[in-house]
Amino acid sequence: SMVKTLSDILALQGWEAHPAYSGEMAIRAATQESIDVVLMDVKMPGIDGVDAFKAIKRARPDIRVILMTAYAAPDRVSEAEREGVVRVLSKPIDMGELFQLLTEKLNGDRPVLLIDHDTEFLRTLADVLRLKGFEVATATDLQDAWRLMQTRRPLAVLLHLNAGTETVRDAIAVV
């Protein structure tokens, strides 16, 4: 019931939730579906959350995992922290803290890439997005945009179609 309740709450907040009811199901979902963040309990049927986390990280090193627990299992929590878990939350979950953490992990690590020759427009739009909590990267040409695409892996790209001497086809090929 906790999985269903959390999934419903996350869906109401605009996130797409993929419920899993065991460690094995979590591993399968995280490795076979397009998932950015895993939120799972330490204590689960079958494989526990720490072992599931380690299996997920082996298969998908880029995925972020948040564990939660109602039981003090300091050795398992320490093991997960050594292995790189994002955070271990105590239950009952503080939903405000969870929402903030998810927003940071889903948006904060990857910028929105803005591409335009007009530096004033870039600055204005970047300021608006930053006020909304997004990290922003800007490029004034397609070469710089390509470099940023490779190094920063943006969450989204906003491209003004007047991208200089390059054609629209060139710009779309970069993005």
PDB file of C-alpha atoms in Angstrom:
ATOM      1  CA  SER A   1       0.000   0.000   0.000  1.00  0.00           C
ATOM      2  CA  MET A   2       2.971   2.321   0.654  1.00  0.00           C
ATOM      3  CA  VAL A   3       4.181   1.878  -2.957  1.00  0.00           C
ATOM      4  CA  LYS A   4       0.719   2.635  -4.337  1.00  0.00           C
ATOM      5  CA  THR A   5       0.293   5.676  -2.088  1.00  0.00           C
ATOM      6  CA  LEU A   6       3.729   7.121  -2.962  1.00  0.00           C
ATOM      7  CA  SER A   7       3.143   6.450  -6.676  1.00  0.00           C
ATOM      8  CA  ASP A   8      -0.192   8.269  -6.529  1.00  0.00           C
ATOM      9  CA  ILE A   9       1.293  11.234  -4.647  1.00  0.00           C
ATOM     10  CA  LEU A  10       4.210  11.504  -7.077  1.00  0.00           C
ATOM     11  CA  ALA A  11       1.837  11.298 -10.052  1.00  0.00           C
ATOM     12  CA  LEU A  12      -0.258  14.110  -8.576  1.00  0.00           C
ATOM     13  CA  GLN A  13       2.927  16.195  -8.390  1.00  0.00           C
ATOM     14  CA  GLY A  14       3.587  15.578 -12.096  1.00  0.00           C
ATOM     15  CA  TRP A  15       6.152  12.796 -11.950  1.00  0.00           C
ATOM     16  CA  GLU A  16       5.740   9.520 -13.788  1.00  0.00           C
ATOM     17  CA  ALA A  17       5.950   6.679 -11.271  1.00  0.00           C
ATOM     18  CA  HIS A  18       6.700   3.035 -12.090  1.00  0.00           C
ATOM     19  CA  PRO A  19       5.685   1.004  -9.030  1.00  0.00           C
ATOM     20  CA  ALA A  20       7.669  -2.112  -8.120  1.00  0.00           C
ATOM     21  CA  TYR A  21       6.867  -4.356  -5.169  1.00  0.00           C
ATOM     22  CA  SER A  22      10.135  -6.241  -4.615  1.00  0.00           C
ATOM     23  CA  GLY A  23      13.857  -5.816  -5.095  1.00  0.00           C
ATOM     24  CA  GLU A  24      13.733  -8.018  -8.188  1.00  0.00           C
ATOM     25  CA  MET A  25      10.945  -5.916  -9.723  1.00  0.00           C
ATOM     26  CA  ALA A  26      12.902  -2.731  -8.954  1.00  0.00           C
ATOM     27  CA  ILE A  27      16.017  -4.071 -10.675  1.00  0.00           C
ATOM     28  CA  ARG A  28      14.017  -5.167 -13.717  1.00  0.00           C
ATOM     29  CA  ALA A  29      12.204  -1.814 -14.001  1.00  0.00           C
ATOM     30  CA  ALA A  30      15.359   0.275 -13.509  1.00  0.00           C
ATOM     31  CA  THR A  31      17.319  -1.677 -16.093  1.00  0.00           C
ATOM     32  CA  GLN A  32      14.591  -2.146 -18.707  1.00  0.00           C
ATOM     33  CA  GLU A  33      12.622   1.110 -18.529  1.00  0.00           C
ATOM     34  CA  SER A  34      13.607   4.747 -18.920  1.00  0.00           C
ATOM     35  CA  ILE A  35      13.932   5.679 -15.251  1.00  0.00           C
ATOM     36  CA  ASP A  36      15.971   8.582 -13.876  1.00  0.00           C
ATOM     37  CA  VAL A  37      15.544   8.144 -10.117  1.00  0.00           C
ATOM     38  CA  VAL A  38      14.680   5.108  -8.011  1.00  0.00           C
ATOM     39  CA  LEU A  39      13.003   5.557  -4.620  1.00  0.00           C
ATOM     40  CA  MET A  40      12.961   2.298  -2.704  1.00  0.00           C
ATOM     41  CA  ASP A  41      12.754   0.885   0.769  1.00  0.00           C
ATOM     42  CA  VAL A  42      15.722  -0.825   2.391  1.00  0.00           C
ATOM     43  CA  LYS A  43      13.462  -3.615   3.661  1.00  0.00           C
ATOM     44  CA  MET A  44      11.582  -5.328   0.804  1.00  0.00           C
ATOM     45  CA  PRO A  45      10.458  -8.819  -0.139  1.00  0.00           C
ATOM     46  CA  GLY A  46      13.127 -10.801  -1.957  1.00  0.00           C
ATOM     47  CA  ILE A  47      16.284  -8.811  -2.557  1.00  0.00           C
ATOM     48  CA  ASP A  48      16.574  -5.961  -0.046  1.00  0.00           C
ATOM     49  CA  GLY A  49      16.940  -2.345  -1.110  1.00  0.00           C
ATOM     50  CA  VAL A  50      20.709  -2.168  -0.605  1.00  0.00           C
ATOM     51  CA  ASP A  51      21.410  -5.241  -2.737  1.00  0.00           C
ATOM     52  CA  ALA A  52      18.887  -4.065  -5.338  1.00  0.00           C
ATOM     53  CA  PHE A  53      20.607  -0.652  -5.367  1.00  0.00           C
ATOM     54  CA  LYS A  54      24.003  -2.272  -6.004  1.00  0.00           C
ATOM     55  CA  ALA A  55      22.588  -4.408  -8.835  1.00  0.00           C
ATOM     56  CA  ILE A  56      20.925  -1.365 -10.414  1.00  0.00           C
ATOM     57  CA  LYS A  57      24.150   0.672 -10.193  1.00  0.00           C
ATOM     58  CA  ARG A  58      26.121  -2.131 -11.875  1.00  0.00           C
ATOM     59  CA  ALA A  59      23.680  -2.153 -14.785  1.00  0.00           C
ATOM     60  CA  ARG A  60      22.997   1.607 -14.897  1.00  0.00           C
ATOM     61  CA  PRO A  61      25.780   3.636 -13.231  1.00  0.00           C
ATOM     62  CA  ASP A  62      24.039   6.917 -14.173  1.00  0.00           C
ATOM     63  CA  ILE A  63      20.816   6.194 -12.282  1.00  0.00           C
ATOM     64  CA  ARG A  64      20.190   7.928  -8.971  1.00  0.00           C
ATOM     65  CA  VAL A  65      18.846   5.882  -6.071  1.00  0.00           C
ATOM     66  CA  ILE A  66      17.191   7.193  -2.911  1.00  0.00           C
ATOM     67  CA  LEU A  67      16.598   4.683  -0.133  1.00  0.00           C
ATOM     68  CA  MET A  68      14.123   4.979   2.693  1.00  0.00           C
ATOM     69  CA  THR A  69      13.863   3.048   5.919  1.00  0.00           C
ATOM     70  CA  ALA A  70      11.818   2.906   9.094  1.00  0.00           C
ATOM     71  CA  TYR A  71      14.269   0.557  10.764  1.00  0.00           C
ATOM     72  CA  ALA A  72      17.701   1.417  12.050  1.00  0.00           C
ATOM     73  CA  ALA A  73      20.023  -0.784   9.997  1.00  0.00           C
ATOM     74  CA  PRO A  74      23.242   1.213  10.350  1.00  0.00           C
ATOM     75  CA  ASP A  75      25.462  -1.387   8.697  1.00  0.00           C
ATOM     76  CA  ARG A  76      23.233  -1.651   5.597  1.00  0.00           C
ATOM     77  CA  VAL A  77      22.731   2.126   5.418  1.00  0.00           C
ATOM     78  CA  SER A  78      26.502   2.695   5.700  1.00  0.00           C
ATOM     79  CA  GLU A  79      27.099   0.144   2.958  1.00  0.00           C
ATOM     80  CA  ALA A  80      24.635   1.918   0.660  1.00  0.00           C
ATOM     81  CA  GLU A  81      26.232   5.291   1.399  1.00  0.00           C
ATOM     82  CA  ARG A  82      29.697   3.901   0.591  1.00  0.00           C
ATOM     83  CA  GLU A  83      28.332   2.557  -2.691  1.00  0.00           C
ATOM     84  CA  GLY A  84      26.949   5.982  -3.691  1.00  0.00           C
ATOM     85  CA  VAL A  85      23.261   6.091  -2.798  1.00  0.00           C
ATOM     86  CA  VAL A  86      21.951   9.651  -3.180  1.00  0.00           C
ATOM     87  CA  ARG A  87      20.362   9.720   0.279  1.00  0.00           C
ATOM     88  CA  VAL A  88      18.692   7.524   2.872  1.00  0.00           C
ATOM     89  CA  LEU A  89      15.414   9.036   4.082  1.00  0.00           C
ATOM     90  CA  SER A  90      13.806   8.089   7.374  1.00  0.00           C
ATOM     91  CA  LYS A  91      10.194   6.955   7.403  1.00  0.00           C
ATOM     92  CA  PRO A  92       7.675   8.392   7.737  1.00  0.00           C
ATOM     93  CA  ILE A  93       8.791  10.347   4.692  1.00  0.00           C
ATOM     94  CA  ASP A  94       8.766  14.137   4.818  1.00  0.00           C
ATOM     95  CA  MET A  95       7.037  14.737   1.468  1.00  0.00           C
ATOM     96  CA  GLY A  96       8.381  18.284   1.116  1.00  0.00           C
ATOM     97  CA  GLU A  97      11.930  16.983   1.528  1.00  0.00           C
ATOM     98  CA  LEU A  98      11.241  14.183  -0.977  1.00  0.00           C
ATOM     99  CA  PHE A  99       9.803  16.597  -3.568  1.00  0.00           C
ATOM    100  CA  GLN A 100      12.790  18.915  -3.197  1.00  0.00           C
ATOM    101  CA  LEU A 101      15.239  16.021  -3.481  1.00  0.00           C
ATOM    102  CA  LEU A 102      13.514  14.645  -6.583  1.00  0.00           C
ATOM    103  CA  THR A 103      13.450  18.087  -8.204  1.00  0.00           C
ATOM    104  CA  GLU A 104      17.175  18.534  -7.514  1.00  0.00           C
ATOM    105  CA  LYS A 105      18.074  15.078  -8.800  1.00  0.00           C
ATOM    106  CA  LEU A 106      15.867  15.229 -11.872  1.00  0.00           C
ATOM    107  CA  ASN A 107      16.628  18.804 -12.890  1.00  0.00           C
ATOM    108  CA  GLY A 108      19.682  19.952 -10.980  1.00  0.00           C
ATOM    109  CA  ASP A 109      22.281  17.644 -12.465  1.00  0.00           C
ATOM    110  CA  ARG A 110      21.361  18.398 -16.061  1.00  0.00           C
ATOM    111  CA  PRO A 111      20.914  21.886 -17.426  1.00  0.00           C
ATOM    112  CA  VAL A 112      18.473  23.286 -19.917  1.00  0.00           C
ATOM    113  CA  LEU A 113      20.593  24.227 -22.946  1.00  0.00           C
ATOM    114  CA  LEU A 114      19.664  27.524 -24.619  1.00  0.00           C
ATOM    115  CA  ILE A 115      21.031  28.232 -28.094  1.00  0.00           C
ATOM    116  CA  ASP A 116      20.741  31.634 -29.764  1.00  0.00           C
ATOM    117  CA  HIS A 117      23.021  34.321 -31.216  1.00  0.00           C
ATOM    118  CA  ASP A 118      21.254  37.028 -29.211  1.00  0.00           C
ATOM    119  CA  THR A 119      23.190  37.128 -25.928  1.00  0.00           C
ATOM    120  CA  GLU A 120      20.659  39.490 -24.306  1.00  0.00           C
ATOM    121  CA  PHE A 121      17.819  37.083 -25.093  1.00  0.00           C
ATOM    122  CA  LEU A 122      19.901  34.188 -23.729  1.00  0.00           C
ATOM    123  CA  ARG A 123      20.608  36.075 -20.513  1.00  0.00           C
ATOM    124  CA  THR A 124      16.933  37.005 -19.994  1.00  0.00           C
ATOM    125  CA  LEU A 125      15.609  33.496 -20.655  1.00  0.00           C
ATOM    126  CA  ALA A 126      18.382  31.934 -18.528  1.00  0.00           C
ATOM    127  CA  ASP A 127      17.461  34.245 -15.622  1.00  0.00           C
ATOM    128  CA  VAL A 128      13.797  33.210 -15.837  1.00  0.00           C
ATOM    129  CA  LEU A 129      14.659  29.499 -15.876  1.00  0.00           C
ATOM    130  CA  ARG A 130      17.088  29.877 -12.968  1.00  0.00           C
ATOM    131  CA  LEU A 131      14.344  31.574 -10.937  1.00  0.00           C
ATOM    132  CA  LYS A 132      12.253  28.443 -11.549  1.00  0.00           C
ATOM    133  CA  GLY A 133      15.068  26.276 -10.153  1.00  0.00           C
ATOM    134  CA  PHE A 134      16.664  25.041 -13.368  1.00  0.00           C
ATOM    135  CA  GLU A 135      20.360  24.925 -14.091  1.00  0.00           C
ATOM    136  CA  VAL A 136      21.054  26.590 -17.435  1.00  0.00           C
ATOM    137  CA  ALA A 137      23.799  26.321 -20.043  1.00  0.00           C
ATOM    138  CA  THR A 138      23.958  28.719 -22.992  1.00  0.00           C
ATOM    139  CA  ALA A 139      25.546  28.611 -26.419  1.00  0.00           C
ATOM    140  CA  THR A 140      25.699  31.272 -29.111  1.00  0.00           C
ATOM    141  CA  ASP A 141      26.631  28.901 -31.936  1.00  0.00           C
ATOM    142  CA  LEU A 142      26.172  25.271 -32.887  1.00  0.00           C
ATOM    143  CA  GLN A 143      29.798  24.299 -32.240  1.00  0.00           C
ATOM    144  CA  ASP A 144      29.521  25.441 -28.636  1.00  0.00           C
ATOM    145  CA  ALA A 145      26.094  23.778 -28.379  1.00  0.00           C
ATOM    146  CA  TRP A 146      27.562  20.486 -29.618  1.00  0.00           C
ATOM    147  CA  ARG A 147      30.325  20.648 -26.997  1.00  0.00           C
ATOM    148  CA  LEU A 148      27.786  21.322 -24.259  1.00  0.00           C
ATOM    149  CA  MET A 149      25.556  18.487 -25.511  1.00  0.00           C
ATOM    150  CA  GLN A 150      28.472  16.087 -25.128  1.00  0.00           C
ATOM    151  CA  THR A 151      29.760  17.295 -21.765  1.00  0.00           C
ATOM    152  CA  ARG A 152      26.625  18.410 -19.899  1.00  0.00           C
ATOM    153  CA  ARG A 153      23.885  16.085 -21.269  1.00  0.00           C
ATOM    154  CA  PRO A 154      21.118  18.708 -21.042  1.00  0.00           C
ATOM    155  CA  LEU A 155      17.674  17.929 -19.727  1.00  0.00           C
ATOM    156  CA  ALA A 156      16.134  19.951 -22.563  1.00  0.00           C
ATOM    157  CA  VAL A 157      17.287  22.118 -25.453  1.00  0.00           C
ATOM    158  CA  LEU A 158      15.693  25.382 -26.535  1.00  0.00           C
ATOM    159  CA  LEU A 159      17.004  26.379 -29.945  1.00  0.00           C
ATOM    160  CA  HIS A 160      16.169  29.620 -31.669  1.00  0.00           C
ATOM    161  CA  LEU A 161      15.926  28.627 -35.322  1.00  0.00           C
ATOM    162  CA  ASN A 162      17.894  31.664 -36.450  1.00  0.00           C
ATOM    163  CA  ALA A 163      21.125  29.925 -35.469  1.00  0.00           C
ATOM    164  CA  GLY A 164      23.411  31.931 -37.711  1.00  0.00           C
ATOM    165  CA  THR A 165      24.834  30.713 -40.995  1.00  0.00           C
ATOM    166  CA  GLU A 166      23.997  27.068 -40.266  1.00  0.00           C
ATOM    167  CA  THR A 167      20.817  25.669 -41.757  1.00  0.00           C
ATOM    168  CA  VAL A 168      17.906  24.415 -39.686  1.00  0.00           C
ATOM    169  CA  ARG A 169      18.909  20.878 -40.748  1.00  0.00           C
ATOM    170  CA  ASP A 170      22.429  21.487 -39.359  1.00  0.00           C
ATOM    171  CA  ALA A 171      21.004  22.748 -36.073  1.00  0.00           C
ATOM    172  CA  ILE A 172      18.655  19.797 -35.650  1.00  0.00           C
ATOM    173  CA  ALA A 173      21.497  17.373 -36.448  1.00  0.00           C
ATOM    174  CA  VAL A 174      23.505  18.858 -33.566  1.00  0.00           C
ATOM    175  CA  VAL A 175      20.626  18.671 -31.130  1.00  0.00           C
TER     176      VAL A 175
END
